[in-house]
PDB file of N, CA and C in Angstrom:
ATOM      1  N   MET A   1      51.789 -49.239 -10.877  1.00  0.00           N
ATOM      2  CA  MET A   1      52.037 -50.601 -11.314  1.00  0.00           C
ATOM      3  C   MET A   1      50.968 -51.517 -10.712  1.00  0.00           C
ATOM      4  N   ASP A   2      50.329 -52.302 -11.542  1.00  0.00           N
ATOM      5  CA  ASP A   2      49.312 -53.245 -11.085  1.00  0.00           C
ATOM      6  C   ASP A   2      49.954 -54.512 -10.536  1.00  0.00           C
ATOM      7  N   ILE A   3      49.354 -55.041  -9.489  1.00  0.00           N
ATOM      8  CA  ILE A   3      49.805 -56.314  -8.925  1.00  0.00           C
ATOM      9  C   ILE A   3      49.170 -57.433  -9.743  1.00  0.00           C
ATOM     10  N   PRO A   4      49.982 -58.385 -10.222  1.00  0.00           N
ATOM     11  CA  PRO A   4      49.392 -59.490 -10.987  1.00  0.00           C
ATOM     12  C   PRO A   4      48.433 -60.307 -10.120  1.00  0.00           C
ATOM     13  N   ARG A   5      47.349 -60.731 -10.699  1.00  0.00           N
ATOM     14  CA  ARG A   5      46.346 -61.512  -9.971  1.00  0.00           C
ATOM     15  C   ARG A   5      46.366 -62.954 -10.451  1.00  0.00           C
ATOM     16  N   LEU A   6      46.053 -63.843  -9.521  1.00  0.00           N
ATOM     17  CA  LEU A   6      45.964 -65.261  -9.867  1.00  0.00           C
ATOM     18  C   LEU A   6      44.596 -65.556 -10.470  1.00  0.00           C
ATOM     19  N   HIS A   7      44.579 -66.484 -11.375  1.00  0.00           N
ATOM     20  CA  HIS A   7      43.319 -66.914 -11.987  1.00  0.00           C
ATOM     21  C   HIS A   7      42.468 -67.590 -10.912  1.00  0.00           C
ATOM     22  N   PRO A   8      41.168 -67.341 -10.886  1.00  0.00           N
ATOM     23  CA  PRO A   8      40.300 -67.960  -9.869  1.00  0.00           C
ATOM     24  C   PRO A   8      40.410 -69.484  -9.809  1.00  0.00           C
ATOM     25  N   ASP A   9      40.635 -70.133 -10.943  1.00  0.00           N
ATOM     26  CA  ASP A   9      40.800 -71.594 -10.938  1.00  0.00           C
ATOM     27  C   ASP A   9      42.050 -72.006 -10.168  1.00  0.00           C
ATOM     28  N   THR A  10      43.111 -71.212 -10.283  1.00  0.00           N
ATOM     29  CA  THR A  10      44.351 -71.492  -9.553  1.00  0.00           C
ATOM     30  C   THR A  10      44.124 -71.350  -8.058  1.00  0.00           C
ATOM     31  N   ILE A  11      43.432 -70.309  -7.664  1.00  0.00           N
ATOM     32  CA  ILE A  11      43.129 -70.091  -6.246  1.00  0.00           C
ATOM     33  C   ILE A  11      42.298 -71.251  -5.702  1.00  0.00           C
ATOM     34  N   GLU A  12      41.302 -71.669  -6.445  1.00  0.00           N
ATOM     35  CA  GLU A  12      40.444 -72.775  -6.002  1.00  0.00           C
ATOM     36  C   GLU A  12      41.235 -74.076  -5.882  1.00  0.00           C
ATOM     37  N   GLU A  13      42.152 -74.313  -6.811  1.00  0.00           N
ATOM     38  CA  GLU A  13      42.974 -75.526  -6.758  1.00  0.00           C
ATOM     39  C   GLU A  13      43.845 -75.542  -5.505  1.00  0.00           C
ATOM     40  N   VAL A  14      44.440 -74.402  -5.174  1.00  0.00           N
ATOM     41  CA  VAL A  14      45.265 -74.313  -3.960  1.00  0.00           C
ATOM     42  C   VAL A  14      44.398 -74.557  -2.729  1.00  0.00           C
ATOM     43  N   LYS A  15      43.212 -73.971  -2.687  1.00  0.00           N
ATOM     44  CA  LYS A  15      42.314 -74.172  -1.548  1.00  0.00           C
ATOM     45  C   LYS A  15      41.924 -75.629  -1.390  1.00  0.00           C
ATOM     46  N   GLN A  16      41.744 -76.337  -2.489  1.00  0.00           N
ATOM     47  CA  GLN A  16      41.364 -77.749  -2.436  1.00  0.00           C
ATOM     48  C   GLN A  16      42.521 -78.637  -1.998  1.00  0.00           C
ATOM     49  N   ARG A  17      43.743 -78.267  -2.355  1.00  0.00           N
ATOM     50  CA  ARG A  17      44.910 -79.107  -2.070  1.00  0.00           C
ATOM     51  C   ARG A  17      45.525 -78.865  -0.698  1.00  0.00           C
ATOM     52  N   ALA A  18      45.398 -77.656  -0.178  1.00  0.00           N
ATOM     53  CA  ALA A  18      46.093 -77.288   1.054  1.00  0.00           C
ATOM     54  C   ALA A  18      45.159 -77.368   2.259  1.00  0.00           C
ATOM     55  N   GLU A  19      45.660 -77.927   3.343  1.00  0.00           N
ATOM     56  CA  GLU A  19      44.945 -77.906   4.619  1.00  0.00           C
ATOM     57  C   GLU A  19      45.354 -76.616   5.325  1.00  0.00           C
ATOM     58  N   ILE A  20      44.396 -75.722   5.549  1.00  0.00           N
ATOM     59  CA  ILE A  20      44.700 -74.413   6.108  1.00  0.00           C
ATOM     60  C   ILE A  20      45.379 -74.527   7.470  1.00  0.00           C
ATOM     61  N   VAL A  21      44.997 -75.499   8.277  1.00  0.00           N
ATOM     62  CA  VAL A  21      45.627 -75.681   9.591  1.00  0.00           C
ATOM     63  C   VAL A  21      47.109 -76.013   9.416  1.00  0.00           C
ATOM     64  N   ASP A  22      47.448 -76.835   8.433  1.00  0.00           N
ATOM     65  CA  ASP A  22      48.853 -77.174   8.178  1.00  0.00           C
ATOM     66  C   ASP A  22      49.647 -75.943   7.757  1.00  0.00           C
ATOM     67  N   VAL A  23      49.057 -75.116   6.907  1.00  0.00           N
ATOM     68  CA  VAL A  23      49.744 -73.914   6.424  1.00  0.00           C
ATOM     69  C   VAL A  23      49.972 -72.938   7.574  1.00  0.00           C
ATOM     70  N   ILE A  24      48.928 -72.650   8.338  1.00  0.00           N
ATOM     71  CA  ILE A  24      49.046 -71.687   9.433  1.00  0.00           C
ATOM     72  C   ILE A  24      49.958 -72.208  10.530  1.00  0.00           C
ATOM     73  N   SER A  25      49.904 -73.508  10.804  1.00  0.00           N
ATOM     74  CA  SER A  25      50.722 -74.060  11.893  1.00  0.00           C
ATOM     75  C   SER A  25      52.215 -74.029  11.574  1.00  0.00           C
ATOM     76  N   GLU A  26      52.583 -73.703  10.346  1.00  0.00           N
ATOM     77  CA  GLU A  26      53.997 -73.481  10.037  1.00  0.00           C
ATOM     78  C   GLU A  26      54.488 -72.180  10.664  1.00  0.00           C
ATOM     79  N   HIS A  27      53.553 -71.295  11.053  1.00  0.00           N
ATOM     80  CA  HIS A  27      53.909 -69.975  11.577  1.00  0.00           C
ATOM     81  C   HIS A  27      53.340 -69.699  12.963  1.00  0.00           C
ATOM     82  N   VAL A  28      52.280 -70.411  13.340  1.00  0.00           N
ATOM     83  CA  VAL A  28      51.600 -70.180  14.618  1.00  0.00           C
ATOM     84  C   VAL A  28      51.364 -71.531  15.279  1.00  0.00           C
ATOM     85  N   VAL A  29      51.674 -71.624  16.564  1.00  0.00           N
ATOM     86  CA  VAL A  29      51.375 -72.851  17.306  1.00  0.00           C
ATOM     87  C   VAL A  29      49.868 -72.903  17.534  1.00  0.00           C
ATOM     88  N   LEU A  30      49.241 -73.952  17.028  1.00  0.00           N
ATOM     89  CA  LEU A  30      47.793 -74.109  17.161  1.00  0.00           C
ATOM     90  C   LEU A  30      47.472 -75.288  18.062  1.00  0.00           C
ATOM     91  N   ARG A  31      46.430 -75.126  18.866  1.00  0.00           N
ATOM     92  CA  ARG A  31      45.949 -76.196  19.737  1.00  0.00           C
ATOM     93  C   ARG A  31      44.477 -76.444  19.421  1.00  0.00           C
ATOM     94  N   LYS A  32      44.100 -77.717  19.382  1.00  0.00           N
ATOM     95  CA  LYS A  32      42.709 -78.095  19.117  1.00  0.00           C
ATOM     96  C   LYS A  32      41.832 -77.603  20.258  1.00  0.00           C
ATOM     97  N   SER A  33      40.716 -76.966  19.915  1.00  0.00           N
ATOM     98  CA  SER A  33      39.760 -76.476  20.901  1.00  0.00           C
ATOM     99  C   SER A  33      38.367 -76.708  20.333  1.00  0.00           C
ATOM    100  N   GLY A  34      37.744 -77.822  20.721  1.00  0.00           N
ATOM    101  CA  GLY A  34      36.464 -78.194  20.126  1.00  0.00           C
ATOM    102  C   GLY A  34      36.669 -78.558  18.668  1.00  0.00           C
ATOM    103  N   LYS A  35      35.899 -77.948  17.777  1.00  0.00           N
ATOM    104  CA  LYS A  35      36.059 -78.231  16.348  1.00  0.00           C
ATOM    105  C   LYS A  35      37.072 -77.293  15.688  1.00  0.00           C
ATOM    106  N   ASP A  36      37.548 -76.292  16.429  1.00  0.00           N
ATOM    107  CA  ASP A  36      38.477 -75.296  15.898  1.00  0.00           C
ATOM    108  C   ASP A  36      39.881 -75.490  16.448  1.00  0.00           C
ATOM    109  N   TYR A  37      40.779 -74.654  15.983  1.00  0.00           N
ATOM    110  CA  TYR A  37      42.139 -74.578  16.501  1.00  0.00           C
ATOM    111  C   TYR A  37      42.359 -73.148  16.966  1.00  0.00           C
ATOM    112  N   LEU A  38      43.058 -72.977  18.094  1.00  0.00           N
ATOM    113  CA  LEU A  38      43.353 -71.660  18.638  1.00  0.00           C
ATOM    114  C   LEU A  38      44.852 -71.464  18.745  1.00  0.00           C
ATOM    115  N   GLY A  39      45.274 -70.222  18.554  1.00  0.00           N
ATOM    116  CA  GLY A  39      46.676 -69.874  18.717  1.00  0.00           C
ATOM    117  C   GLY A  39      46.795 -68.400  19.050  1.00  0.00           C
ATOM    118  N   LEU A  40      48.013 -67.989  19.391  1.00  0.00           N
ATOM    119  CA  LEU A  40      48.260 -66.579  19.646  1.00  0.00           C
ATOM    120  C   LEU A  40      48.225 -65.832  18.320  1.00  0.00           C
ATOM    121  N   CYS A  41      47.550 -64.701  18.301  1.00  0.00           N
ATOM    122  CA  CYS A  41      47.407 -63.925  17.074  1.00  0.00           C
ATOM    123  C   CYS A  41      48.780 -63.440  16.600  1.00  0.00           C
ATOM    124  N   PRO A  42      49.119 -63.674  15.331  1.00  0.00           N
ATOM    125  CA  PRO A  42      50.421 -63.246  14.819  1.00  0.00           C
ATOM    126  C   PRO A  42      50.476 -61.750  14.522  1.00  0.00           C
ATOM    127  N   PHE A  43      49.358 -61.046  14.650  1.00  0.00           N
ATOM    128  CA  PHE A  43      49.307 -59.637  14.276  1.00  0.00           C
ATOM    129  C   PHE A  43      49.439 -58.679  15.451  1.00  0.00           C
ATOM    130  N   HIS A  44      49.370 -59.196  16.683  1.00  0.00           N
ATOM    131  CA  HIS A  44      49.582 -58.357  17.862  1.00  0.00           C
ATOM    132  C   HIS A  44      50.012 -59.238  19.037  1.00  0.00           C
ATOM    133  N   ASP A  45      50.643 -58.591  20.018  1.00  0.00           N
ATOM    134  CA  ASP A  45      51.085 -59.331  21.205  1.00  0.00           C
ATOM    135  C   ASP A  45      49.878 -59.676  22.070  1.00  0.00           C
ATOM    136  N   GLU A  46      49.844 -60.905  22.523  1.00  0.00           N
ATOM    137  CA  GLU A  46      48.791 -61.329  23.438  1.00  0.00           C
ATOM    138  C   GLU A  46      49.276 -62.530  24.233  1.00  0.00           C
ATOM    139  N   LYS A  47      48.649 -62.755  25.357  1.00  0.00           N
ATOM    140  CA  LYS A  47      49.003 -63.889  26.206  1.00  0.00           C
ATOM    141  C   LYS A  47      47.929 -64.979  26.154  1.00  0.00           C
ATOM    142  N   THR A  48      46.704 -64.599  25.803  1.00  0.00           N
ATOM    143  CA  THR A  48      45.595 -65.541  25.693  1.00  0.00           C
ATOM    144  C   THR A  48      45.244 -65.711  24.217  1.00  0.00           C
ATOM    145  N   PRO A  49      45.235 -66.949  23.723  1.00  0.00           N
ATOM    146  CA  PRO A  49      44.953 -67.171  22.301  1.00  0.00           C
ATOM    147  C   PRO A  49      43.589 -66.624  21.869  1.00  0.00           C
ATOM    148  N   SER A  50      43.610 -65.850  20.777  1.00  0.00           N
ATOM    149  CA  SER A  50      42.356 -65.339  20.214  1.00  0.00           C
ATOM    150  C   SER A  50      42.257 -65.634  18.716  1.00  0.00           C
ATOM    151  N   PHE A  51      43.322 -66.210  18.163  1.00  0.00           N
ATOM    152  CA  PHE A  51      43.380 -66.510  16.730  1.00  0.00           C
ATOM    153  C   PHE A  51      42.731 -67.862  16.501  1.00  0.00           C
ATOM    154  N   SER A  52      41.591 -67.865  15.826  1.00  0.00           N
ATOM    155  CA  SER A  52      40.805 -69.083  15.641  1.00  0.00           C
ATOM    156  C   SER A  52      40.838 -69.528  14.189  1.00  0.00           C
ATOM    157  N   VAL A  53      41.090 -70.834  13.990  1.00  0.00           N
ATOM    158  CA  VAL A  53      41.108 -71.418  12.645  1.00  0.00           C
ATOM    159  C   VAL A  53      40.085 -72.531  12.622  1.00  0.00           C
TER     160      VAL A  53
END
């Protein structure tokens, strides 16, 4: 069974409308670090933030 794919225009529209930091911060606590945001990686246990947005 094939997974349905989104049209590239739809993907681009979502990217233009959504702030990635807002989306990710719904699941990961992010802290401003210079021009980036850092948080604990959601894919493995860690004590020092390595997840960069």
